[in-house]
Coordinates of C-alpha atoms in Angstrom, one line a residue:
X1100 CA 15.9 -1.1 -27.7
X1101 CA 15.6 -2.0 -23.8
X1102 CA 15.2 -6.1 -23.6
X1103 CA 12.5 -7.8 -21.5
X1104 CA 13.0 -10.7 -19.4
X1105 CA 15.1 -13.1 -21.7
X1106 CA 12.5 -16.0 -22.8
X1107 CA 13.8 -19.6 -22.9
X1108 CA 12.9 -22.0 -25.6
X1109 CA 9.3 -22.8 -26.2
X1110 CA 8.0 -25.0 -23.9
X1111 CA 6.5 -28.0 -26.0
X1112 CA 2.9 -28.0 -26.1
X1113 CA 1.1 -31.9 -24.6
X1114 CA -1.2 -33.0 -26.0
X1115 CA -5.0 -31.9 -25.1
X1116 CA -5.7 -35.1 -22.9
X1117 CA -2.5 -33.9 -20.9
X1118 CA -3.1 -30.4 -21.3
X1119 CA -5.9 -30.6 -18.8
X1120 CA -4.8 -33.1 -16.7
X1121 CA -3.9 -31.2 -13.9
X1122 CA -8.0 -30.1 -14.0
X1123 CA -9.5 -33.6 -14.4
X1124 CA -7.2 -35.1 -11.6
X1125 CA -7.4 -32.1 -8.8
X1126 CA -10.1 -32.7 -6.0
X1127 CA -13.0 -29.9 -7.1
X1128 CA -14.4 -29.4 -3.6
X1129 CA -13.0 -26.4 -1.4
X1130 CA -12.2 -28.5 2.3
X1131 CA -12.8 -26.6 5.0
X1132 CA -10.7 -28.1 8.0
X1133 CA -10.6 -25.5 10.5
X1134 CA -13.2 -24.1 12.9
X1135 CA -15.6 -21.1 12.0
X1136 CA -14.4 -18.4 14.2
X1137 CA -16.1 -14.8 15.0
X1138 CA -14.8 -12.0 12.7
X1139 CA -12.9 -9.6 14.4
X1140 CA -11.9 -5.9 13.9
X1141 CA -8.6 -5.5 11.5
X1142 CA -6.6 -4.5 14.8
X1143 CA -7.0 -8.1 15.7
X1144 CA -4.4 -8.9 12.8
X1145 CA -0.5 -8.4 13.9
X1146 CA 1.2 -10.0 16.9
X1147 CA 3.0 -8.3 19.7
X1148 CA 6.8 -9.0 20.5
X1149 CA 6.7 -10.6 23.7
X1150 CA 4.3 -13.3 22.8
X1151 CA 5.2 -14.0 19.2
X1152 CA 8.7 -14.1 16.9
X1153 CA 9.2 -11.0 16.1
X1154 CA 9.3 -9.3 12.7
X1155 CA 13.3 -8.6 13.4
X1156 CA 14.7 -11.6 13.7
X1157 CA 17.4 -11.9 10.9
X1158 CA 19.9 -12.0 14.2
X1159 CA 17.7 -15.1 15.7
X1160 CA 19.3 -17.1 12.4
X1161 CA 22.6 -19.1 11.8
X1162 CA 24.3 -18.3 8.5
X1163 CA 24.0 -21.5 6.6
X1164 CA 19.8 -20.7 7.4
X1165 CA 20.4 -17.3 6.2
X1166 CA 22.5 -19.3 3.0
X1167 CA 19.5 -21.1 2.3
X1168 CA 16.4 -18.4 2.9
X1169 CA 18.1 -16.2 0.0
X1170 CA 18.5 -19.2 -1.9
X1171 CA 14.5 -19.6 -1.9
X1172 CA 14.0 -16.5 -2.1
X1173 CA 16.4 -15.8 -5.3
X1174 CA 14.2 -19.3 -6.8
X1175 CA 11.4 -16.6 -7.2
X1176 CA 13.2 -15.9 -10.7
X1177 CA 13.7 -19.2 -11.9
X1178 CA 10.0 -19.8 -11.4
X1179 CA 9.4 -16.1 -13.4
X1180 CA 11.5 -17.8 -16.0
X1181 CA 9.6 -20.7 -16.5
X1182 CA 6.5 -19.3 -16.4
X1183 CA 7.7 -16.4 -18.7
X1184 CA 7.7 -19.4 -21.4
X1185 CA 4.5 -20.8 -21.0
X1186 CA 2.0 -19.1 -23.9
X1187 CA -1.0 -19.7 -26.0
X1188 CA 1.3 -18.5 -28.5
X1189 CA 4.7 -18.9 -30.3
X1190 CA 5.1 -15.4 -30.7
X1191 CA 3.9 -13.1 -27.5
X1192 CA 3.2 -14.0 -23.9
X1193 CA -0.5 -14.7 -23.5
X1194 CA -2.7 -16.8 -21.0
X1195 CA -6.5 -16.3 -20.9
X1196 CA -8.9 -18.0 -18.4
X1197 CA -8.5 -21.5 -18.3
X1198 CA -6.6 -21.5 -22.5
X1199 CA -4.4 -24.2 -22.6
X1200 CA -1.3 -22.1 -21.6
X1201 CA -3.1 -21.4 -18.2
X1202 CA -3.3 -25.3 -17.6
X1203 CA 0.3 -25.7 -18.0
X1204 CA 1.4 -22.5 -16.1
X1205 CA -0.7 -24.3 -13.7
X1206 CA 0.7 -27.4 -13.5
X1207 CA 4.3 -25.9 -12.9
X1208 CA 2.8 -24.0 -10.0
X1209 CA 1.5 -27.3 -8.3
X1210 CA 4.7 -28.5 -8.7
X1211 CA 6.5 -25.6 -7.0
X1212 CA 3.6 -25.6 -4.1
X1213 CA 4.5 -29.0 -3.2
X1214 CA 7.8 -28.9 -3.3
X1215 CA 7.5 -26.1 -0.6
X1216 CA 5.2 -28.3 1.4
X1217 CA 1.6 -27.3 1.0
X1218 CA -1.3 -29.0 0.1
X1219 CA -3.2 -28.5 -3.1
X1220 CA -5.9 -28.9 -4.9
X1221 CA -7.7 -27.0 -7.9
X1222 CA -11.3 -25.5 -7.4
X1223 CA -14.1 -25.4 -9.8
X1224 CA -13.6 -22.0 -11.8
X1225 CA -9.5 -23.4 -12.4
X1226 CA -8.0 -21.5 -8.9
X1227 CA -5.0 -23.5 -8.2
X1228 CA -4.7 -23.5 -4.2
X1229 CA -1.7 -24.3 -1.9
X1230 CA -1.7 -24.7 2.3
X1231 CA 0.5 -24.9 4.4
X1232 CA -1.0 -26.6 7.8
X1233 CA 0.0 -28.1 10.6
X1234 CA -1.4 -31.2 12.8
X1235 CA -3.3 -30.2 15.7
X1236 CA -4.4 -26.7 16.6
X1237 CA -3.0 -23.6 15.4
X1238 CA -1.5 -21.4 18.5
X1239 CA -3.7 -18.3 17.8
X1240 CA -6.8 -19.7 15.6
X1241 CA -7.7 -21.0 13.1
X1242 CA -8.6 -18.9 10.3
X1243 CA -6.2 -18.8 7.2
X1244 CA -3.9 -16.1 5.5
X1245 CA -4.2 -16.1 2.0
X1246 CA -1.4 -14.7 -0.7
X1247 CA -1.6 -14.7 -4.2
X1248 CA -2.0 -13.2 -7.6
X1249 CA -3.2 -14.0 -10.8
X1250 CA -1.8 -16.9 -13.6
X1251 CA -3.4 -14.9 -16.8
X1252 CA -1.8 -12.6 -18.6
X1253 CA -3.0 -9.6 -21.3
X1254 CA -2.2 -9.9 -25.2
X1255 CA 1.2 -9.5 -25.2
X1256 CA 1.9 -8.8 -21.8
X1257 CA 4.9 -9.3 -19.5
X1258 CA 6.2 -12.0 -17.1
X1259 CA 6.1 -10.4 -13.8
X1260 CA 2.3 -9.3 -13.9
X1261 CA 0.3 -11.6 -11.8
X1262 CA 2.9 -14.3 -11.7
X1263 CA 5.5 -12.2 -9.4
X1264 CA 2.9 -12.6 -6.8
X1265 CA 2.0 -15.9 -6.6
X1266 CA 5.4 -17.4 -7.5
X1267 CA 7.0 -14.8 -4.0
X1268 CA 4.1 -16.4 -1.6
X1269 CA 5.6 -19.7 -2.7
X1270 CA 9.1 -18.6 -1.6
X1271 CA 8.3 -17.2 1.2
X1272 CA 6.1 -20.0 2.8
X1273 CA 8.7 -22.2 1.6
X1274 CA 11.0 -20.2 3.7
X1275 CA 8.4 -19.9 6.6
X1276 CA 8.3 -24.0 6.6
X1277 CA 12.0 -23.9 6.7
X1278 CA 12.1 -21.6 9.9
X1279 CA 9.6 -23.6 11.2
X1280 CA 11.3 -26.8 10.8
X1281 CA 14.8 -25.1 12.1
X1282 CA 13.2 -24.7 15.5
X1283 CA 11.4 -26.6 17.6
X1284 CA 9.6 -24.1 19.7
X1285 CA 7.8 -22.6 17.1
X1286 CA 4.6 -23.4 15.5
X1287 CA 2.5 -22.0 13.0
X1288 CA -0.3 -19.2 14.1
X1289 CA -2.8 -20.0 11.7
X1290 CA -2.9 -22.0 8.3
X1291 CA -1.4 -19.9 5.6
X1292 CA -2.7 -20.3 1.8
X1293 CA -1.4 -19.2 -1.5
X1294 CA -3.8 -18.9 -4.4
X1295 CA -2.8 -18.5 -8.2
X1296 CA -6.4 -17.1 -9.7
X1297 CA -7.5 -18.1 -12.6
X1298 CA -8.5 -15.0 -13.9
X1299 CA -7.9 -11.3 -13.0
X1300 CA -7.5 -9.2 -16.6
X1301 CA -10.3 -10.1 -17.5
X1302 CA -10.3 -10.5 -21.5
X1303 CA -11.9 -13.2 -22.6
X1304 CA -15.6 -12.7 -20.8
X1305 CA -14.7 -9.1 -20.4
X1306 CA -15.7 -9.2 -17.1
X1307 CA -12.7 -9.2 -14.3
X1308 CA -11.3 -10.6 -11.1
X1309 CA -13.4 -14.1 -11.9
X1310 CA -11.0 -16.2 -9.9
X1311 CA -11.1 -14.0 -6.9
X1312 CA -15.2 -12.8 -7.2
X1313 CA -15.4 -16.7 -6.6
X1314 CA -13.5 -17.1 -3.6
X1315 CA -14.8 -13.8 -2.4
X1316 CA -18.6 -15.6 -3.0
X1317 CA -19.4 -12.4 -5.8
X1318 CA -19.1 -14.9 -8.9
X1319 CA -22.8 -16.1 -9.1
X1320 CA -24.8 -13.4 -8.0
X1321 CA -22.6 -11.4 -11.4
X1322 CA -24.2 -14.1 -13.8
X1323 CA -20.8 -15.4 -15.0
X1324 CA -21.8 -18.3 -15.9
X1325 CA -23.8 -17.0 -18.7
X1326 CA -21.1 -14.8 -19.9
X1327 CA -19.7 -16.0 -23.7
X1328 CA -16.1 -15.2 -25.1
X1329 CA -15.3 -13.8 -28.8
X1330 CA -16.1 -17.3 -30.1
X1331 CA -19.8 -17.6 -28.7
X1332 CA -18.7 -20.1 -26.0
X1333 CA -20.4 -19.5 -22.6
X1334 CA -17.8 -19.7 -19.7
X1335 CA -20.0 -22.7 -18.0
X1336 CA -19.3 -24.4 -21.8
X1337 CA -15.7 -23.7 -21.2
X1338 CA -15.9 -25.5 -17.8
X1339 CA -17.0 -28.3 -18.9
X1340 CA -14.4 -28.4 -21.8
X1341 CA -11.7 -28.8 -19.1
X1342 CA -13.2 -31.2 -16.9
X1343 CA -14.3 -28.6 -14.0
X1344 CA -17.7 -28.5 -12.5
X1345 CA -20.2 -26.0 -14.0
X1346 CA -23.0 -26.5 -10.9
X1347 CA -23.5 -23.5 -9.4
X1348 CA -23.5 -25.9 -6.0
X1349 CA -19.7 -26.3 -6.8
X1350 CA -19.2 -23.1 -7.4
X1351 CA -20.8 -21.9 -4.5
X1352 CA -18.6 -24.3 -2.2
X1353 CA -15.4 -21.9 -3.7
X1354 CA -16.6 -19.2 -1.6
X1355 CA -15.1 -18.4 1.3
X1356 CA -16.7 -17.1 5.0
X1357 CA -15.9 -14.0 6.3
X1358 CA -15.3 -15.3 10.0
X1359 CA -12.9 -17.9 8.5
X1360 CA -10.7 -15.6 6.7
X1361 CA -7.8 -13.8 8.3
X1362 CA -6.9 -11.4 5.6
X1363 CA -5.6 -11.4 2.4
X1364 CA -2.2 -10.2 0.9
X1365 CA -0.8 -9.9 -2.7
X1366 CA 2.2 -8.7 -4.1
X1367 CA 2.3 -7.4 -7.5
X1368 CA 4.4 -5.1 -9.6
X1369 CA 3.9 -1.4 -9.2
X1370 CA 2.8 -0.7 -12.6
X1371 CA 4.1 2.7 -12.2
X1372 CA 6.9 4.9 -11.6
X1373 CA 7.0 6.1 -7.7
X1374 CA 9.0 3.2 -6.4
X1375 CA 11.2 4.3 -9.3
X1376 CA 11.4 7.6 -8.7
X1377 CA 12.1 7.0 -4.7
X1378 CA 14.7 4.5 -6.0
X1379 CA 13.2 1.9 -3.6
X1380 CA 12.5 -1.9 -4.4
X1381 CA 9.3 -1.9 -2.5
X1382 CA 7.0 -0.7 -1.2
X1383 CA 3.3 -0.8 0.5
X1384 CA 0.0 -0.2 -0.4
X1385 CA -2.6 1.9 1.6
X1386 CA -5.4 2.1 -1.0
X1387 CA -6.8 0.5 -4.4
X1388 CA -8.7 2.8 -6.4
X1389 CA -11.9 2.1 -7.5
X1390 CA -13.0 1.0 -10.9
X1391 CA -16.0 1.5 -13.2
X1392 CA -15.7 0.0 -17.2
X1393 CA -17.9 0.9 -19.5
X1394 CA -18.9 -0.8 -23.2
X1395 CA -20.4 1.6 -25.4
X1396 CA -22.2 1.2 -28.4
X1397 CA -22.9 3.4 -31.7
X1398 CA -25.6 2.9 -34.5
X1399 CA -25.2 5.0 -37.8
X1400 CA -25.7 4.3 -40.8
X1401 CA -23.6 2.9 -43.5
X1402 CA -23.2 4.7 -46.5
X1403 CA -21.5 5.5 -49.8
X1404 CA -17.9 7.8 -48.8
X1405 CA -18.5 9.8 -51.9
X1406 CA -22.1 10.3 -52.3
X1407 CA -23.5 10.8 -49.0
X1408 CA -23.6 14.7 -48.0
X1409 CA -22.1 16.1 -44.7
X1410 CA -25.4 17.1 -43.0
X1411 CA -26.7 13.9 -43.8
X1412 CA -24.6 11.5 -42.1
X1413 CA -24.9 9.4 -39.0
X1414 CA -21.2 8.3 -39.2
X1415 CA -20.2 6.7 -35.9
X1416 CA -16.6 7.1 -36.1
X1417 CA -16.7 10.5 -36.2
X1418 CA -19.4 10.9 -33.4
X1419 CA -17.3 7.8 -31.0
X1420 CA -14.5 10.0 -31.6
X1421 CA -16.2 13.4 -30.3
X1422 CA -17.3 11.4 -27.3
X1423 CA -13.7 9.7 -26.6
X1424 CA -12.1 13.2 -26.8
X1425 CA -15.4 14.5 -24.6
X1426 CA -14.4 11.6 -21.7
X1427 CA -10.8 12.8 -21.6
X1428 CA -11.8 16.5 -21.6
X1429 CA -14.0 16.0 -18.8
X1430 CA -11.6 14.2 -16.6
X1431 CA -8.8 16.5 -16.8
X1432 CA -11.3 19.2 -15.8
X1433 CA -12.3 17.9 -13.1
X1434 CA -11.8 19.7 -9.9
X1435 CA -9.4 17.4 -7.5
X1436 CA -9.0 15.1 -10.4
X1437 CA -4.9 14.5 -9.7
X1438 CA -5.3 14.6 -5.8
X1439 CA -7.8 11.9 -5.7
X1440 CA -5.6 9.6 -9.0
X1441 CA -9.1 10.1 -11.3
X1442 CA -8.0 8.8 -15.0
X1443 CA -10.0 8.5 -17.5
X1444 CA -9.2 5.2 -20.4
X1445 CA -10.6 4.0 -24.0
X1446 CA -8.4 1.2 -24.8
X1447 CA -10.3 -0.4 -27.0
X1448 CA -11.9 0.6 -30.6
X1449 CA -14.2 -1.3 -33.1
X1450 CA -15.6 -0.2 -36.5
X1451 CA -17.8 -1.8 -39.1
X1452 CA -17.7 -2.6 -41.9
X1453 CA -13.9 -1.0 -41.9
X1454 CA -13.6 -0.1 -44.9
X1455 CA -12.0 3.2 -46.7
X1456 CA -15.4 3.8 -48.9
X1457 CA -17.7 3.2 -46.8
X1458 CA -19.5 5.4 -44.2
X1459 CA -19.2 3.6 -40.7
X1460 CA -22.7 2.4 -39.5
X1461 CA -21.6 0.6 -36.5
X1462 CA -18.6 1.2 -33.8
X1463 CA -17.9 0.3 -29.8
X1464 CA -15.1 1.4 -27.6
X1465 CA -14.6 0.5 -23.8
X1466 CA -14.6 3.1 -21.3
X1467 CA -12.4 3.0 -17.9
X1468 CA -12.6 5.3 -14.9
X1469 CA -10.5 4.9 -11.8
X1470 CA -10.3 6.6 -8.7
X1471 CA -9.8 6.5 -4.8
X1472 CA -12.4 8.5 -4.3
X1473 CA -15.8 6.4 -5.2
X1474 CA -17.9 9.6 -5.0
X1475 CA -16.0 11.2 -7.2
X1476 CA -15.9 8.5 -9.8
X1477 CA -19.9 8.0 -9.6
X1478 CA -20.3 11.7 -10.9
X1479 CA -17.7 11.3 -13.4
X1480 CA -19.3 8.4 -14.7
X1481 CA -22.6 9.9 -14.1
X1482 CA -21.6 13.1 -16.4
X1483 CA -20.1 11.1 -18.8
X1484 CA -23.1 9.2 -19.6
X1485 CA -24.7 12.8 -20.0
X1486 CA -22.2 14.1 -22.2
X1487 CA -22.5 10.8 -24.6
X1488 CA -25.6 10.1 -24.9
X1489 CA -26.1 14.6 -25.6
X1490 CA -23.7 14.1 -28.6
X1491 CA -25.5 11.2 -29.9
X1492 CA -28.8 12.9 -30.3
X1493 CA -27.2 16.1 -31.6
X1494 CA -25.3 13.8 -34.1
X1495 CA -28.3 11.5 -34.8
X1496 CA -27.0 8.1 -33.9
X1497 CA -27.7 5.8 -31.4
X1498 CA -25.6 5.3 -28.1
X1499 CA -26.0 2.2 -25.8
X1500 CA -24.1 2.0 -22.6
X1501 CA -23.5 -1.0 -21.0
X1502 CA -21.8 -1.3 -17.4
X1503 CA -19.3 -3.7 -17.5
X1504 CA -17.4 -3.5 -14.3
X1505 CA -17.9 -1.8 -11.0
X1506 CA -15.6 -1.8 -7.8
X1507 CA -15.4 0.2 -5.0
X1508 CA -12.3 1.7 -3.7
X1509 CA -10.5 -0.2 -0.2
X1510 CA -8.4 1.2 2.3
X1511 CA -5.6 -1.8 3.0
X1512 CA -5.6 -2.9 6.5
X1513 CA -3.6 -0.2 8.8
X1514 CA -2.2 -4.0 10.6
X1515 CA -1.3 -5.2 7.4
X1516 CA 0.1 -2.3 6.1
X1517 CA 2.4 -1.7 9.5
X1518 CA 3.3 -5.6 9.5
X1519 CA 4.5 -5.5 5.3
X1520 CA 6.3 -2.0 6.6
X1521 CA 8.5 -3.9 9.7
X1522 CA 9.0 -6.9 6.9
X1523 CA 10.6 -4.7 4.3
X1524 CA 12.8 -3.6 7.7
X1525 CA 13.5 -6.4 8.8
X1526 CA 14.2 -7.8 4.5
X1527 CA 16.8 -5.0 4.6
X1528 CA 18.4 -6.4 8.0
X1529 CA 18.2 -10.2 7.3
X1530 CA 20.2 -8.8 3.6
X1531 CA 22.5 -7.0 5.7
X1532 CA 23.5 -10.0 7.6
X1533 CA 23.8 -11.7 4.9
X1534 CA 26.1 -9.6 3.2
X1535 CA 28.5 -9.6 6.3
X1536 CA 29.1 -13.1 5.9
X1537 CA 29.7 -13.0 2.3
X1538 CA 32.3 -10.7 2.8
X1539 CA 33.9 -12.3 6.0
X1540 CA 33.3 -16.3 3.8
X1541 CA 35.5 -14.1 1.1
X1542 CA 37.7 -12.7 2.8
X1543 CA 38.4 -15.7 5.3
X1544 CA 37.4 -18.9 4.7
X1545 CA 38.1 -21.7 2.1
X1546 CA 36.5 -21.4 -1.9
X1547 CA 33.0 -21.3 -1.6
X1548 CA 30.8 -23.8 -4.0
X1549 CA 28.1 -21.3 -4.1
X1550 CA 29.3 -17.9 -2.9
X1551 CA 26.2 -16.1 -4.1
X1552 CA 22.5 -17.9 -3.5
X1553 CA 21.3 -14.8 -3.1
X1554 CA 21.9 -14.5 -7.0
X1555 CA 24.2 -11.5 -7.1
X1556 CA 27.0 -11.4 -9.0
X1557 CA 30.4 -10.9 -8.0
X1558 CA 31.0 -7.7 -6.7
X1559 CA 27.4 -6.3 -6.5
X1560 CA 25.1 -6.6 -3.3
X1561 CA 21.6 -7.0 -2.5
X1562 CA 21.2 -4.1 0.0
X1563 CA 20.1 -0.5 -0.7
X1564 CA 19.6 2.5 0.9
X1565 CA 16.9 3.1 3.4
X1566 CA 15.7 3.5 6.8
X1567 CA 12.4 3.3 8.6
X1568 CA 11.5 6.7 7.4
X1569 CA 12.0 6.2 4.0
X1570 CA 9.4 2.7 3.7
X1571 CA 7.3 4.0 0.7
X1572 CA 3.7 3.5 1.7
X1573 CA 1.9 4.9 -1.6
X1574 CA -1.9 4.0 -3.4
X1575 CA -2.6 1.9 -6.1
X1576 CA -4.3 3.4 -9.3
X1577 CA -4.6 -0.2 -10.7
X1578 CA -6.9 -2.9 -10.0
X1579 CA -6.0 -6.1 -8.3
X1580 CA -7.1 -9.3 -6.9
X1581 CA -7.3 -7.5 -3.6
X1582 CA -10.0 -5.3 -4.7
X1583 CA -12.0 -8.1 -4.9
X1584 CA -10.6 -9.7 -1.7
X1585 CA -11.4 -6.7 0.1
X1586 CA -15.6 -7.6 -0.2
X1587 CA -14.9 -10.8 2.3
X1588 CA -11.6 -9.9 4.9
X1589 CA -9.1 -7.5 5.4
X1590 CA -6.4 -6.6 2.7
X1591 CA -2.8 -5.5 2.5
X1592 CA -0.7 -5.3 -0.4
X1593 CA 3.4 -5.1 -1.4
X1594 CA 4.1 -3.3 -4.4
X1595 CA 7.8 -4.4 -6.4
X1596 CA 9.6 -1.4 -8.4
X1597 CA 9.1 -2.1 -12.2
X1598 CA 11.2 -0.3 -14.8
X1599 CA 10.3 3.0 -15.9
X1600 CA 6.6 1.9 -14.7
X1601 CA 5.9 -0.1 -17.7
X1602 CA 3.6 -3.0 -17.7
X1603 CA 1.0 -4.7 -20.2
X1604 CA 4.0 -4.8 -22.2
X1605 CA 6.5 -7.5 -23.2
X1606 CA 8.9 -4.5 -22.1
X1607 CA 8.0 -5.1 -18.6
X1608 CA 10.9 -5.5 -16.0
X1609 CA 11.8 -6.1 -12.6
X1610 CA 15.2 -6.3 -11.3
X1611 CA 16.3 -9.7 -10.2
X1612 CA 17.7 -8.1 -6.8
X1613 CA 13.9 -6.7 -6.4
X1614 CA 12.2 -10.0 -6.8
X1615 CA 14.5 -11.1 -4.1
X1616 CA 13.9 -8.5 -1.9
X1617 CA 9.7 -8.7 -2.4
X1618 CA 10.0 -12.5 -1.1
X1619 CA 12.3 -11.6 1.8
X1620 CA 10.2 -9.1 2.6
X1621 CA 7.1 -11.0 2.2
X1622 CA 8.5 -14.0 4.5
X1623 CA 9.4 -11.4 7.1
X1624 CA 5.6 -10.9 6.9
X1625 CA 5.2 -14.4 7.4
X1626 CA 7.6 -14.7 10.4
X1627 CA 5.2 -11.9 12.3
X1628 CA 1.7 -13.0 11.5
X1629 CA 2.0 -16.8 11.2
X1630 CA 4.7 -17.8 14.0
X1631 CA 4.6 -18.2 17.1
X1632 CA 6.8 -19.3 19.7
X1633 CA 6.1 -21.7 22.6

């Protein structure tokens, strides 16, 4: 069997006063310190050569610099590590919004924030934020670059999905501050921020992206407040329950203003194979499909399973499972259906009463549609409303469809995406040098202490083959945090190779080697669109 991430001994759990400290002792209110600036077009993001530091600078550094930026940037799996540990239970990884797992995971990402210099403070739907600022003005403006990912996890899930992103921004600003600090004639651009959301999957309201849809300024007008988990408890309950203010005001203040918003950036695992199949660590994203989920309801009837006739049934598993098989029919005939990435999901099934004599009277399933093209997915969802609600009445039950879920599709930033392209360049270079001067240190000079904080081992190296032709620059099928980003600034995403594409799974794995690379690459990111030189 392949093995997962290796997971450390159970992290003790505090007790409930301590497991929500970190919420009842962070400042609530979102401070706004810099100056509302005019929104410009997403060709204002990027810098030019002559008047900034250039993307490829990995030649501008002295070794024991280089030493230490791979030695943050190899940190980015000890943080995985730790937070690969951190569970609402003793026997799978899982986090859901605000569960006391989530608190703790949080409270280890403060840590780490500060420790890399930023400023933090939690917000009132659990978003744990970190900036790095600097005093006086900025030397382009004054809006802020925000990175992050997600701190919850799926049932079961893995330790890279979500967390890889949040815990690489860390790294890399920490190794932005260190550049910063290494030379006095450079000085930070614009403030740059790293958020760990509080939600993305989704599962315990069922609704996703509630972390970001508040920063974005989406969360009220979607009546989230009112939403209520598998218990019965509202999400404004759960607020309360963890010290966090359930106002709307509050809430309100999370949201962010277009004109004060440079862009956005995540890096997240691929969740698929490409990056795989190009045998490249990373890679960036041009588009995020768009989303539509879908609850579905069937009425029957419940009956006796050995008196009931055939032709007199209103058995709902039987007509839920014409309609799942209908969806996936459907979306496979589609025409352009693989071009444009449409797929077609049930993932989840429920029956009552559920049992072996009994006719089922009652049954739900979710329904998910993706695809980068958003007219595309509106007639698919369109048709298979048609085709549902057409088998229900031939099959005399009732069928109620709720909408869930809707996202358009975004195209990332073209600056974004060509600045994450030249930091994967200039990743590859700054690994390159490095590598030189392990092999001269080797070959040369006097035992080293630590001969590898890059976090190879003896005899293997970092680099791989590529070349600017060969940057993969693919689309995402999968939503992210992004998505949601994309309603309020410009977006631009890095994606991480993942083995065999696997994810959702306690099976999902990413190199060590690529975790390195995606926060090298990242913080060559940083270098072009938050420095700038005297």
């Amino acid at each position: 069997m392949v093995s997962s991430r290796p997971r450390r001994g159970r992290l003790a759990a505090p007790l409930l006063l301590g497991t929500f400290l970190l919420a009842t002792t962070a400042a609530l209110s979102f401070p706004f310190a810099f100056a509302a600036q005019e929104a410009t077009d997403e060709g204002d993001s990027g810098i030019c050569e002559e008047d900034g530091v250039p993307a490829h600078d990995a030649y501008d550094l002295g070794e024991t610099l280089i030493r230490d930026v791979m030695r943050n940037a190899n940190a980015t799996n000890e943080y995985l590590d730790v937070l690969a540990d951190i569970s609402d239970s003793d026997f799978h990884l899982e986090r859901t919004f605000l569960s006391p797992g989530s608190l703790r995971a949080l409270a280890s990402v403060r840590r780490w924030m500060e420790d890399a210099g930023l400023r933090t403070w939690l917000d009132s739907v659990g978003n744990l934020h970190g900036r790095l600022e600097q005093e006086g003005e900025y030397r382009d403006d004054a809006r802020v670059l925000l990175l992050g990912s997600h701190i919850d996890t799926v049932v079961d899930g893995g330790a890279y999905d979500g967390t890889l992103g949040i815990v690489s921004a860390i790294t890399a600003v920490k190794n932005l501050k260190l550049r910063l600090d290494s030379d006095a004639s450079l000085g930070l651009r614009r403030p740059v921020e790293v958020i760990a959301f509080s939600d993305e999957e989704g599962l315990r309201f069922k609704s996703t992206f509630l972390g970001s849809r508040a920063v974005s300024g989406t969360f009220l007008k979607n009546g989230y407040l009112q939403a209520t988990d598998s218990k019965g408890y509202t999400l404004a309950s759960v607020l309360e329950t963890v010290g966090l203010s359930n106002s709307e005001e509050d809430i309100a203040k999370i949201a962010m203003r277009r004109e004060d918003l440079y862009g956005y950036v995540e890096v997240h695992i691929e969740q698929g194979p490409v990056l795989q199949s190009l045998n490249q660590p990373v890679g960036v994203v041009s588009a995020i499909s768009g989303q539509t989920r879908m609850y579905v309801q069937v009425d029957g009837f419940s009956g006796h399973a050995g008196t009931v006739p055939m032709d007199q049934r209103r058995d709902t598993i039987a007509a839920s499972a014409e309609m799942i098989t209908r969806i996936e029919d459907k979306c496979n005939e589609f025409p352009l259906s693989r071009e444009n990435m449409l797929v077609c999901t049930v993932g989840e099934f429920n029956v009552f009463p559920g049992a072996s004599n009994v006719i089922p009277g009652y049954a739900n399933f979710s329904v998910d549609i993706r695809c980068k093209d958003d007219a595309m997915r509106g007639e698919v969802v369109s048709l298979v409303k048609r085709e549902l609600l057409e088998i229900s009445k031939r099959r005399k039950v009732e069928c109620e469809i709720q909408m869930k879920h809707s996202a358009e599709s975004c195209q990332s930033s073209p600056t974004f995406t060509e600045s994450l392209r030249r930091g994967i360049l200039s990743a590859h270079e700054l690994v390159g040098r490095y590598e030189e001067a392990r092999e001269k240190s080797r070959k040369t000079g006097p035992p080293d202490p630590d001969p590898d904080p890059g976090g190879q081992g003896e005899g293997e190296s970092l680099l791989w083959d590529m070349n600017e032709a060969t940057v993969p620059v693919i689309a995402s099928g999968a939503g992210h945090d992004a998505l949601a980003m994309s309603e309020v600034t410009p977006i631009g995403m890095l994606f991480v190779r993942c083995r065999d594409g696997i994810s959702h799974s306690p099976l999902e794995h990413v190199e060590p080697r690529d975790v390195t690379v995606a926060s090298l690459s990242l913080y060559q990111f940083l270098v072009s669109e938050a420095l700038l030189a005297a």
